[in-house]
Each structure stands twice: as C-alpha cells, then as structure tokens.
C-alpha cells in the first residue's frame, strides 16, 4: 500500500513518487560536477530537496564514475558557536553515513584520531582529504541543511571546504554541493570569536552557481495523483487538479498533504470505489489550515522576523509597488523561504493556502477575543441559515469606530491593521460554516474577500456567496468609490456572488469619525453594491 508523503524523504516502496531527478536540470548538474565545480542547491522547506539529493547520490554511484556521499549536518546546530562540538558532530555523522552507504569502516576507524590530533579548525578538511585519497574514484559530497549551522561552526565548515578546494579532485572532493533553504550568498554569520558579521559569499567565495528547486507544475500534480489511481483504482473528479493547483501553487508538501488529507484521513474517501470529489478537497484544505501542521507552523513562525514583515506588510496592506519600497535582498529572502513568489502582477503570496494562513495567524488572538463578544448566531438569519451581511458589516463598522485604534496597536503588522481586523471579524463568524478566500492587490490599495457560506453543512451543493472589497482612501472619496465600484462589480461577476460590499478605510489623521463613517447603496454594471465608510 502506498501513501502521499508529508514527512521526510520519499521512500519509493510506500510513497507516491515523481522521479526526483526530473525536478532538477540533471544535465546542468552533471556538467557542474564534471567541471569540478562547488555549487549550491536551495529551496524552501519540504519541497523535496533531500529526496532529490539522495536520488542524485544514488545515480552517481550507480553509474560508477564517482563515489558520492550525502550527509545532513543539522545535528551540529545545537553546537552553535562551539566549533569543536560542531565539527565533532559533523565528522561523526559523515563517517556514519559513509559506513551506511559504502559498508566501509575507513572513516569510522579514523575520524576521532584525526580530530584529536589536528583540532576542530582543520579536522573536517583533513577527513575529506583522507576519504578522497583512499577512494578508488573521484569523490562528490552533498551537504544538506548547511544553513542550520550557526555562527563560528558554520564559518569553520565553509572555510575548511574552501581551503581544500585547490586540491580537488586527487586529494579533496571533486565537487561539493551545499543544500539549504537559502542561497549561501544570503548568509549573515555572526562570529562570537571576532565579534564581526561575515557573509556567506566571502566565507565560501568558490561557489560557481546557485540552483533552485522549483514547485510542482500542474502536470506534475496530475501525474502524482494518477499514481494513487493506478495503485487503488480510485479516480479524481473533474476539476480536482485545477483546484489543487489553485490551493497549493504546486508547493510539494501542500500538494501531498491536501491529497493525503482527502484520500486517507477522510473516511468516506477510503471507499476506493467512490471518486474523490471537489467537496472533499475543499474540506481537506480547511482541515489543514485549522490543524496547523508542522509545515504551516514553521511558516507562520517566520512572520515574526523583521525582514519578512518588511515584505509581507505592504502586500497585506495593499500598498504601492513593493519593489520600490523594500530592499531586493529582503524580497529574495522571503522568496527563498517560499512565502512569496514573483508573478506578472509583481510580488504575491505564493498560494491560496498561504493567503489564508497568513492573515489568520496575524489575527489569531483577535479571533479568540471576538468569540466572547461576537457570536456567530447573532448574524445568521432564521430559518434560511444564511449570513446577514448587512447586520454583520454594520456591527463591524460600529466596532471599528469604537475600538480600532486600540486593537490595531496590538498587531505586529500595524500598517495592515484595518484589513486584518476585518478579516479576523469575518473569520470568527464564518469559521466552521464556510470559507473566506483572499486576494491582495499590491499597488491597487485593495483587498478582495470572497465569502462562501454553506447554510447546510451536509450539502455543499448549495451556498451563499458574497464579495467584500476593502480599499484605502486615496486622493478623493469620489474617486476611491468610482474605482472601487468598478473593481467590486468585476470581482462579484467573476465569483458569481449574490451580494457585494465595498469598504473604504479612511486613515486620514485628525479627521472626525462622523466624516469617515457612512453607508450608501449604489449600482455598478447592474449590480447593487453597499458602500461602507469607516
């Protein structure tokens, strides 16, 4: 029996697997190795880096030209600036992996002696020299999780590899491949010994190239899901691949996790005679978001970093063009983390699930606080069981006038405060009975929210659809309304929404609330739109 993999490297006997070597430009990698280059492979967490490197090691060893070895150095992270502890842990792990892969005790018998005799500052390089000179073929070394190392330990590893570079391939590895989340050039390493910041580019100035592992394509998703059909006979309903692509953007962990949640956690879906439906995938998406698995938890933890905030806050606040406001290094850092990507519309949050996770995480405490003050039942009409959006937004308008300043102050992302506060309010009401889809219009000063509510949670074929567009007041109120009406009517048509609202946040300092707060109804392209000022 096989499964979709959501933890660790793929194991072909139990996991649905795409050929890992097809995800790299194998020809380019082999050319770099043949030309004795040292290079970097990087990608966001849980994208398949380790699976790809293990496959590449196996490929090289099977073809008989090289002795290739993979080692994960994350074990040395706890050593931090203690170079001796860090290098000792790496040498021990390297020797253990050599014993595992080659069934050879050469390194295992000698690494401790090398360390005791030479000290931590040169022992790793000497061990690599010892391995290579005793190998019957040129050696290739893959070092995974290199950016898990900290401070002087990382500096020492990079410098020892750099020191041996000139001796390749006869007495040092022909090629060394560093793998991590970030490119080595982005490392800013604090040395406790010298009390200075050393860049990865200077500590490892022998790097020939940086290669990035991309996400799955839509065709990859289809091929992966087809593996499940081949294994079980269970088919996927039409539209599933498009929806999975929309939800995940091809992020490999998300692609696997949403499929595992759908096909294995859902009891109804375990009946392999029945197809996997769109509704099942929708439910799986919500379950993943609410459960906050390790992947999503690690992602949200990054939101606290100042560099990440500098990039994400303008996106969530829908400010002007991000690339005119933020340093390229910060943008590239957040791209490398996988949180955002470049598109024809500029820098955007990478996928639909991340768009949902990020504002929920930023407003998590606010949502909890709303639970006691704003009960879902207050805004649900009986007997239709539909949301009364007029009542809901009137309550939010009143709440915003009375409490927005104090609530926004507690947000880490204050510039996006009004939009986040509205989303927290909506999330509290919609939770458990529907979904909120978000679109951020960077440079357009707007956020589009599409609410899909199920009056009967047992029957997802019937839903209530509404769109809410949030805009920041820009130039004049009339101009902002004119732009907003055009935009919200187009968005409502795209979503087949029955109800449309335009919210205009006026952030003008010293302006009286009685000038900001209003409600009016207008028509645009045959659609009735309620406009809320606040």
Coordinates of C-alpha atoms in Angstrom, one line a residue:
X1 CA 0.0 0.0 0.0
X2 CA 1.3 3.5 -0.9
X3 CA 0.6 6.9 0.5
X4 CA 1.1 10.6 -0.2
X5 CA 4.3 11.6 1.7
X6 CA 4.1 14.5 4.2
X7 CA 7.2 13.9 6.3
X8 CA 10.8 13.3 5.3
X9 CA 12.4 12.0 2.1
X10 CA 10.3 9.8 -0.2
X11 CA 10.6 6.1 0.1
X12 CA 9.5 4.6 -3.2
X13 CA 8.1 1.4 -1.7
X14 CA 5.5 3.2 0.4
X15 CA 5.2 6.7 -1.2
X16 CA 3.7 8.0 -4.4
X17 CA 6.7 9.5 -6.1
X18 CA 7.7 11.6 -9.1
X19 CA 11.1 10.9 -10.4
X20 CA 13.3 13.2 -8.2
X21 CA 15.9 13.6 -11.0
X22 CA 13.3 15.1 -13.3
X23 CA 12.8 18.0 -11.0
X24 CA 16.4 19.3 -11.5
X25 CA 18.2 20.1 -14.7
X26 CA 20.2 16.9 -14.4
X27 CA 22.3 17.7 -17.5
X28 CA 23.5 21.0 -15.9
X29 CA 24.2 19.4 -12.5
X30 CA 26.3 16.7 -14.2
X31 CA 28.2 19.3 -16.2
X32 CA 29.0 21.2 -13.0
X33 CA 30.3 18.1 -11.3
X34 CA 32.3 17.1 -14.3
X35 CA 33.9 20.5 -14.4
X36 CA 34.8 20.2 -10.7
X37 CA 32.5 23.0 -9.5
X38 CA 31.3 23.6 -6.0
X39 CA 27.8 24.9 -6.0
X40 CA 24.5 25.5 -4.1
X41 CA 21.1 23.8 -4.4
X42 CA 18.4 25.6 -2.4
X43 CA 14.7 25.6 -2.0
X44 CA 12.0 26.3 0.7
X45 CA 11.4 23.7 3.4
X46 CA 9.6 20.5 2.4
X47 CA 9.9 20.8 -1.3
X48 CA 11.8 17.6 -1.9
X49 CA 15.4 18.7 -1.6
X50 CA 16.6 15.7 0.4
X51 CA 14.8 13.2 -1.9
X52 CA 16.4 14.8 -4.9
X53 CA 19.9 14.8 -3.4
X54 CA 19.6 11.1 -2.3
X55 CA 18.5 10.2 -5.8
X56 CA 21.4 12.1 -7.3
X57 CA 23.9 10.4 -5.0
X58 CA 22.4 7.0 -6.0
X59 CA 22.6 8.0 -9.7
X60 CA 26.2 9.0 -9.5
X61 CA 27.2 5.8 -7.5
X62 CA 25.3 3.5 -9.8
X63 CA 27.0 5.0 -12.9
X64 CA 30.3 4.1 -11.4
X65 CA 32.2 7.3 -12.2
X66 CA 32.2 8.8 -8.7
X67 CA 31.9 7.8 -5.1
X68 CA 29.2 10.2 -3.9
X69 CA 28.2 10.7 -0.3
X70 CA 25.2 12.5 1.3
X71 CA 25.4 14.0 4.9
X72 CA 22.9 16.0 6.8
X73 CA 24.7 18.4 9.2
X74 CA 21.6 19.6 11.2
X75 CA 22.9 17.5 14.1
X76 CA 25.5 20.2 14.7
X77 CA 23.1 23.0 15.0
X78 CA 22.9 22.8 18.8
X79 CA 26.7 23.4 19.0
X80 CA 26.2 26.9 17.7
X81 CA 29.5 28.8 18.3
X82 CA 31.2 25.8 19.9
X83 CA 33.4 24.9 16.9
X84 CA 34.8 21.7 18.5
X85 CA 31.4 20.3 19.3
X86 CA 30.0 21.2 15.9
X87 CA 32.9 19.8 13.9
X88 CA 32.9 16.7 16.0
X89 CA 29.2 16.1 15.4
X90 CA 29.7 16.6 11.6
X91 CA 32.7 14.3 11.4
X92 CA 30.8 11.6 13.3
X93 CA 27.8 11.9 11.1
X94 CA 29.9 11.9 7.9
X95 CA 31.6 8.7 9.0
X96 CA 28.4 7.1 9.9
X97 CA 26.8 7.9 6.6
X98 CA 30.0 6.6 4.8
X99 CA 29.6 3.3 6.7
X100 CA 25.9 3.1 5.9
X101 CA 26.2 3.8 2.1
X102 CA 29.5 2.0 1.3
X103 CA 29.6 -0.6 4.1
X104 CA 33.2 0.6 4.7
X105 CA 34.7 1.4 8.1
X106 CA 37.5 3.6 6.7
X107 CA 36.3 6.9 8.1
X108 CA 34.6 5.4 11.1
X109 CA 38.0 4.0 12.2
X110 CA 40.0 7.2 11.8
X111 CA 37.8 10.3 12.3
X112 CA 38.3 10.5 16.1
X113 CA 42.1 10.2 15.7
X114 CA 42.1 12.9 13.1
X115 CA 40.1 15.2 15.3
X116 CA 42.3 14.6 18.4
X117 CA 45.5 15.1 16.5
X118 CA 44.6 18.2 14.5
X119 CA 41.9 20.1 16.3
X120 CA 38.5 21.3 15.1
X121 CA 39.7 24.1 12.9
X122 CA 41.2 21.8 10.2
X123 CA 39.9 18.2 11.0
X124 CA 36.9 18.2 8.7
X125 CA 39.1 19.2 5.7
X126 CA 41.6 16.6 6.7
X127 CA 38.9 13.9 6.9
X128 CA 37.7 14.8 3.4
X129 CA 41.2 14.6 2.2
X130 CA 41.6 11.2 3.9
X131 CA 38.4 9.9 2.2
X132 CA 39.3 11.2 -1.2
X133 CA 42.9 9.9 -1.2
X134 CA 41.7 6.4 -0.2
X135 CA 38.9 6.4 -2.7
X136 CA 39.3 4.4 -6.0
X137 CA 37.2 7.1 -7.8
X138 CA 36.8 10.9 -7.5
X139 CA 34.5 11.9 -4.7
X140 CA 31.4 14.1 -4.6
X141 CA 29.9 15.3 -1.3
X142 CA 26.3 16.6 -0.7
X143 CA 26.0 18.6 2.5
X144 CA 22.3 19.0 3.5
X145 CA 20.9 21.6 5.9
X146 CA 24.0 23.7 5.7
X147 CA 22.2 26.8 6.8
X148 CA 21.1 25.0 10.0
X149 CA 24.6 25.6 11.3
X150 CA 25.2 28.7 13.4
X151 CA 28.0 31.3 13.9
X152 CA 31.6 30.1 14.2
X153 CA 30.7 26.5 13.4
X154 CA 29.2 27.5 10.0
X155 CA 32.2 29.8 9.3
X156 CA 34.6 26.9 10.1
X157 CA 32.8 24.4 7.8
X158 CA 32.7 26.8 4.9
X159 CA 36.4 27.8 5.3
X160 CA 37.7 24.3 5.7
X161 CA 35.9 23.3 2.4
X162 CA 37.2 26.4 0.7
X163 CA 40.7 25.6 2.0
X164 CA 40.7 22.2 0.3
X165 CA 39.2 23.4 -2.9
X166 CA 42.5 23.8 -4.7
X167 CA 43.4 20.2 -4.1
X168 CA 40.4 18.7 -5.9
X169 CA 40.0 16.0 -7.3
X170 CA 43.0 14.0 -6.3
X171 CA 43.0 14.8 -2.5
X172 CA 39.7 16.6 -2.0
X173 CA 36.2 16.1 -3.3
X174 CA 35.8 16.9 -7.0
X175 CA 32.5 18.6 -6.3
X176 CA 30.8 19.7 -3.1
X177 CA 27.2 20.6 -3.1
X178 CA 25.7 22.7 -0.3
X179 CA 22.0 22.4 0.2
X180 CA 19.7 24.5 2.3
X181 CA 16.7 26.9 2.3
X182 CA 18.7 30.0 1.3
X183 CA 21.5 30.7 -1.1
X184 CA 24.9 30.9 0.6
X185 CA 25.2 34.5 -0.5
X186 CA 22.4 35.5 1.9
X187 CA 24.1 34.1 5.0
X188 CA 24.9 36.8 7.6
X189 CA 27.0 34.9 10.1
X190 CA 27.9 36.4 13.4
X191 CA 31.3 35.3 14.7
X192 CA 31.5 35.2 18.5
X193 CA 35.2 34.9 18.2
X194 CA 35.9 38.0 16.2
X195 CA 32.6 39.9 17.0
X196 CA 32.0 40.6 13.3
X197 CA 29.4 39.8 10.7
X198 CA 30.8 37.5 8.0
X199 CA 28.8 37.0 4.8
X200 CA 28.4 33.6 3.3
X201 CA 29.7 34.9 0.0
X202 CA 33.1 35.8 1.5
X203 CA 33.4 32.6 3.6
X204 CA 32.6 30.5 0.5
X205 CA 33.8 32.5 -2.4
X206 CA 34.4 29.4 -4.5
X207 CA 30.7 28.9 -5.3
X208 CA 30.2 28.5 -9.1
X209 CA 26.4 28.6 -9.2
X210 CA 23.2 28.6 -7.2
X211 CA 20.4 26.3 -8.4
X212 CA 16.8 26.5 -7.0
X213 CA 14.4 23.6 -6.8
X214 CA 11.1 24.7 -8.1
X215 CA 7.5 23.7 -7.2
X216 CA 5.5 21.1 -9.0
X217 CA 3.8 22.1 -12.2
X218 CA 0.1 21.4 -12.8
X219 CA 1.2 18.4 -14.9
X220 CA 3.3 17.1 -12.0
X221 CA 0.3 17.3 -9.7
X222 CA -1.8 15.3 -12.2
X223 CA 1.0 12.7 -12.6
X224 CA 1.4 12.4 -8.8
X225 CA -2.4 12.0 -8.2
X226 CA -2.6 9.5 -11.1
X227 CA -0.2 7.3 -9.0
X228 CA -3.0 7.0 -6.5
X229 CA -5.4 6.0 -9.2
X230 CA -3.0 3.4 -10.5
X231 CA -2.5 2.0 -7.0
X232 CA -6.1 1.9 -5.8
X233 CA -8.3 2.3 -8.9
X234 CA -9.9 5.4 -7.2
X235 CA -10.4 8.3 -9.7
X236 CA -10.4 12.0 -9.1
X237 CA -13.4 14.1 -10.1
X238 CA -13.0 16.5 -12.9
X239 CA -11.7 19.9 -11.7
X240 CA -9.7 18.4 -8.8
X241 CA -6.3 19.0 -10.4
X242 CA -7.2 22.7 -11.2
X243 CA -8.4 23.2 -7.7
X244 CA -5.3 21.5 -6.1
X245 CA -3.2 23.8 -8.3
X246 CA -5.1 26.9 -7.2
X247 CA -4.9 25.9 -3.5
X248 CA -1.2 24.9 -3.4
X249 CA 0.5 26.7 -6.3
X250 CA 2.4 23.4 -6.7
X251 CA 4.2 23.6 -3.3
X252 CA 5.2 19.9 -2.9
X253 CA 4.3 19.5 0.8
X254 CA 0.9 21.1 0.3
X255 CA 0.2 19.0 -2.8
X256 CA 0.9 15.9 -0.9
X257 CA -0.7 17.0 2.4
X258 CA -4.0 18.0 0.8
X259 CA -4.2 14.7 -1.1
X260 CA -3.3 12.7 2.0
X261 CA -6.0 14.5 4.0
X262 CA -8.5 13.9 1.2
X263 CA -7.8 10.3 0.3
X264 CA -6.7 8.8 3.7
X265 CA -8.0 10.9 6.6
X266 CA -11.5 11.3 5.1
X267 CA -13.3 8.1 6.0
X268 CA -15.8 8.4 3.1
X269 CA -12.9 8.7 0.6
X270 CA -11.4 5.4 1.9
X271 CA -14.0 3.6 -0.2
X272 CA -11.9 3.3 -3.3
X273 CA -15.0 2.6 -5.5
X274 CA -16.1 6.2 -5.0
X275 CA -14.4 9.1 -6.7
X276 CA -12.5 11.9 -4.9
X277 CA -14.8 15.0 -5.1
X278 CA -14.1 18.7 -5.2
X279 CA -16.0 19.0 -1.9
X280 CA -13.6 16.5 -0.3
X281 CA -10.6 18.6 -1.4
X282 CA -12.3 21.8 -0.1
X283 CA -12.8 20.2 3.3
X284 CA -9.2 18.9 3.3
X285 CA -7.9 22.5 2.7
X286 CA -9.9 23.8 5.7
X287 CA -8.7 20.9 7.9
X288 CA -5.1 21.6 7.0
X289 CA -5.4 25.3 7.8
X290 CA -7.1 24.7 11.1
X291 CA -4.8 22.0 12.2
X292 CA -1.6 24.0 11.6
X293 CA 0.7 21.1 10.8
X294 CA 4.4 21.5 11.3
X295 CA 5.0 22.9 7.8
X296 CA 2.4 25.6 8.3
X297 CA 3.6 26.2 11.9
X298 CA 7.2 26.8 10.7
X299 CA 5.9 29.1 8.0
X300 CA 3.9 31.2 10.4
X301 CA 6.8 31.4 12.8
X302 CA 8.7 33.3 10.1
X303 CA 6.1 36.1 10.2
X304 CA 7.7 37.4 13.3
X305 CA 11.0 38.2 11.5
X306 CA 11.6 41.8 10.7
X307 CA 12.8 41.0 7.1
X308 CA 9.7 39.0 6.5
X309 CA 7.5 41.7 7.9
X310 CA 9.0 44.3 5.6
X311 CA 7.9 42.3 2.6
X312 CA 4.6 40.9 3.7
X313 CA 3.1 44.0 5.5
X314 CA 2.8 46.1 2.2
X315 CA 1.2 43.1 0.5
X316 CA -1.4 42.6 3.1
X317 CA -1.9 46.3 3.4
X318 CA -2.2 46.6 -0.4
X319 CA 0.3 49.5 -0.6
X320 CA 2.2 50.8 -3.6
X321 CA 4.6 48.7 -5.6
X322 CA 6.6 46.6 -3.2
X323 CA 9.8 46.6 -5.2
X324 CA 10.0 50.4 -4.9
X325 CA 9.7 50.1 -1.1
X326 CA 11.7 47.1 0.0
X327 CA 15.3 46.0 -0.5
X328 CA 15.9 43.4 -3.1
X329 CA 17.8 41.2 -0.5
X330 CA 14.7 41.2 1.7
X331 CA 12.4 40.2 -1.2
X332 CA 14.8 37.4 -2.3
X333 CA 15.0 36.2 1.3
X334 CA 11.2 35.8 1.6
X335 CA 11.0 34.2 -1.9
X336 CA 13.7 31.7 -0.8
X337 CA 11.5 30.9 2.3
X338 CA 8.7 30.1 -0.1
X339 CA 6.2 32.7 1.3
X340 CA 6.0 34.9 -1.8
X341 CA 6.8 34.5 -5.5
X342 CA 7.2 36.7 -8.5
X343 CA 4.3 36.9 -10.9
X344 CA 3.2 39.1 -13.8
X345 CA 1.5 41.2 -11.2
X346 CA 4.7 41.6 -9.1
X347 CA 5.4 40.0 -5.7
X348 CA 2.5 37.9 -4.5
X349 CA 1.8 35.5 -1.6
X350 CA 2.8 32.1 -3.0
X351 CA -0.5 30.2 -3.0
X352 CA -4.1 30.2 -1.8
X353 CA -3.5 28.3 1.4
X354 CA -0.7 30.7 2.5
X355 CA -3.0 33.6 1.7
X356 CA -5.5 32.1 4.1
X357 CA -2.9 31.1 6.8
X358 CA -1.0 34.4 7.0
X359 CA -3.9 36.7 8.0
X360 CA -5.4 34.1 10.3
X361 CA -2.1 33.8 12.1
X362 CA -1.6 37.6 12.3
X363 CA -5.1 37.9 13.8
X364 CA -5.2 34.7 15.8
X365 CA -5.5 36.4 19.2
X366 CA -8.1 38.9 17.8
X367 CA -10.2 36.0 16.6
X368 CA -10.2 34.4 20.1
X369 CA -11.1 37.7 21.6
X370 CA -14.1 38.1 19.2
X371 CA -15.5 34.7 20.3
X372 CA -17.0 36.1 23.5
X373 CA -18.1 39.4 22.1
X374 CA -19.5 38.5 18.7
X375 CA -21.2 35.2 18.4
X376 CA -21.8 33.6 15.1
X377 CA -25.5 33.1 15.8
X378 CA -26.1 36.8 16.1
X379 CA -25.5 37.2 12.3
X380 CA -27.3 34.1 11.0
X381 CA -30.9 34.6 9.8
X382 CA -33.5 32.0 10.6
X383 CA -34.9 29.8 9.0
X384 CA -32.7 30.3 5.9
X385 CA -29.5 29.9 8.0
X386 CA -27.8 32.5 5.8
X387 CA -25.4 35.2 6.9
X388 CA -27.0 38.6 7.2
X389 CA -24.1 40.7 5.8
X390 CA -25.8 44.0 6.3
X391 CA -26.1 43.3 10.0
X392 CA -22.6 41.8 10.2
X393 CA -20.9 44.8 8.5
X394 CA -23.0 47.3 10.5
X395 CA -21.7 45.6 13.6
X396 CA -18.1 45.8 12.3
X397 CA -18.5 49.4 11.4
X398 CA -19.6 50.3 14.9
X399 CA -16.9 48.1 16.4
X400 CA -14.2 49.7 14.2
X401 CA -15.2 53.2 15.1
X402 CA -15.1 52.4 18.9
X403 CA -12.1 50.1 19.1
X404 CA -9.9 50.1 16.0
X405 CA -7.1 52.3 17.4
X406 CA -6.5 50.2 20.5
X407 CA -6.9 46.9 18.6
X408 CA -4.6 47.8 15.7
X409 CA -1.9 48.8 18.2
X410 CA -1.5 45.2 19.3
X411 CA -0.9 44.0 15.7
X412 CA 2.7 43.4 14.7
X413 CA 1.7 44.4 11.1
X414 CA 0.0 47.7 12.0
X415 CA 0.0 49.1 8.5
X416 CA -2.3 46.3 7.5
X417 CA -4.3 46.7 10.7
X418 CA -7.8 47.7 9.3
X419 CA -7.7 44.9 6.7
X420 CA -6.6 42.3 9.3
X421 CA -9.2 43.4 11.8
X422 CA -12.0 43.0 9.3
X423 CA -10.7 39.5 8.3
X424 CA -10.5 38.5 12.0
X425 CA -14.1 39.6 12.4
X426 CA -15.3 37.8 9.4
X427 CA -13.3 34.6 10.2
X428 CA -14.9 34.5 13.6
X429 CA -18.4 34.4 12.0
X430 CA -17.6 32.2 9.0
X431 CA -15.5 29.6 11.0
X432 CA -16.9 26.1 10.7
X433 CA -19.6 27.0 8.2
X434 CA -17.8 28.4 5.1
X435 CA -14.6 29.7 3.7
X436 CA -13.0 33.1 3.1
X437 CA -10.8 33.5 0.0
X438 CA -8.4 36.4 -0.1
X439 CA -6.8 38.3 -2.9
X440 CA -4.3 41.1 -2.2
X441 CA -4.0 43.9 -4.9
X442 CA -0.5 45.2 -4.3
X443 CA -0.3 48.7 -5.7
X444 CA -4.1 48.9 -6.1
X445 CA -4.7 49.7 -2.4
X446 CA -7.4 47.0 -2.2
X447 CA -8.1 43.6 -0.7
X448 CA -10.7 41.3 -2.2
X449 CA -12.6 38.9 0.1
X450 CA -14.9 36.2 -1.3
X451 CA -17.1 34.5 1.3
X452 CA -18.7 31.2 0.6
X453 CA -21.2 30.1 3.3
X454 CA -23.0 26.8 3.5
X455 CA -26.4 27.1 5.1
X456 CA -26.5 23.3 5.3
X457 CA -23.0 21.9 6.1
X458 CA -24.2 18.5 5.0
X459 CA -25.0 19.8 1.5
X460 CA -22.2 21.8 -0.2
X461 CA -24.1 22.0 -3.4
X462 CA -26.0 24.9 -2.0
X463 CA -24.0 28.0 -0.9
X464 CA -24.4 31.7 -0.2
X465 CA -21.7 33.8 -2.0
X466 CA -20.7 37.4 -1.2
X467 CA -17.7 39.6 -2.0
X468 CA -16.3 42.3 0.1
X469 CA -13.7 44.7 -1.3
X470 CA -11.6 46.8 1.1
X471 CA -9.9 49.9 -0.2
X472 CA -7.8 52.6 1.5
X473 CA -9.0 56.1 0.8
X474 CA -6.7 57.6 -1.9
X475 CA -7.0 61.0 -3.4
X476 CA -10.7 61.9 -3.1
X477 CA -13.6 59.9 -1.7
X478 CA -15.5 60.1 -5.0
X479 CA -12.5 58.8 -7.0
X480 CA -12.0 55.9 -4.5
X481 CA -15.7 55.0 -4.7
X482 CA -15.6 55.2 -8.5
X483 CA -12.6 52.9 -8.7
X484 CA -14.0 50.6 -6.1
X485 CA -17.4 50.1 -7.7
X486 CA -15.8 49.1 -11.0
X487 CA -13.4 46.7 -9.2
X488 CA -16.0 45.1 -6.9
X489 CA -18.6 44.6 -9.7
X490 CA -16.0 42.8 -11.8
X491 CA -14.9 40.6 -8.8
X492 CA -18.5 39.8 -8.0
X493 CA -19.2 38.7 -11.5
X494 CA -16.1 36.6 -11.5
X495 CA -17.2 34.9 -8.3
X496 CA -20.9 34.7 -9.2
X497 CA -21.7 36.5 -5.9
X498 CA -25.2 37.3 -4.9
X499 CA -24.2 40.2 -2.7
X500 CA -21.4 42.8 -3.0
X501 CA -19.9 45.3 -0.5
X502 CA -17.2 48.0 -0.7
X503 CA -15.5 49.1 2.5
X504 CA -13.4 52.2 2.4
X505 CA -10.9 52.7 5.2
X506 CA -10.1 56.4 5.8
X507 CA -6.7 56.6 7.6
X508 CA -6.6 60.4 7.5
X509 CA -5.1 61.7 10.7
X510 CA -7.2 64.1 12.9
X511 CA -10.3 63.5 10.8
X512 CA -13.6 63.2 12.8
X513 CA -15.3 59.8 12.8
X514 CA -18.6 61.5 11.7
X515 CA -16.8 62.4 8.5
X516 CA -15.5 58.9 7.9
X517 CA -18.5 56.7 8.8
X518 CA -21.3 56.3 6.3
X519 CA -23.3 53.8 4.4
X520 CA -24.8 54.1 1.0
X521 CA -26.0 51.9 -1.8
X522 CA -25.1 52.4 -5.5
X523 CA -25.3 50.4 -8.8
X524 CA -22.5 49.3 -11.0
X525 CA -22.9 47.2 -14.1
X526 CA -26.3 46.2 -13.0
X527 CA -25.2 45.1 -9.5
X528 CA -26.3 46.6 -6.3
X529 CA -23.3 47.4 -4.1
X530 CA -23.4 48.6 -0.5
X531 CA -20.6 51.1 0.4
X532 CA -19.3 51.3 3.9
X533 CA -17.1 54.2 5.1
X534 CA -15.0 53.8 8.3

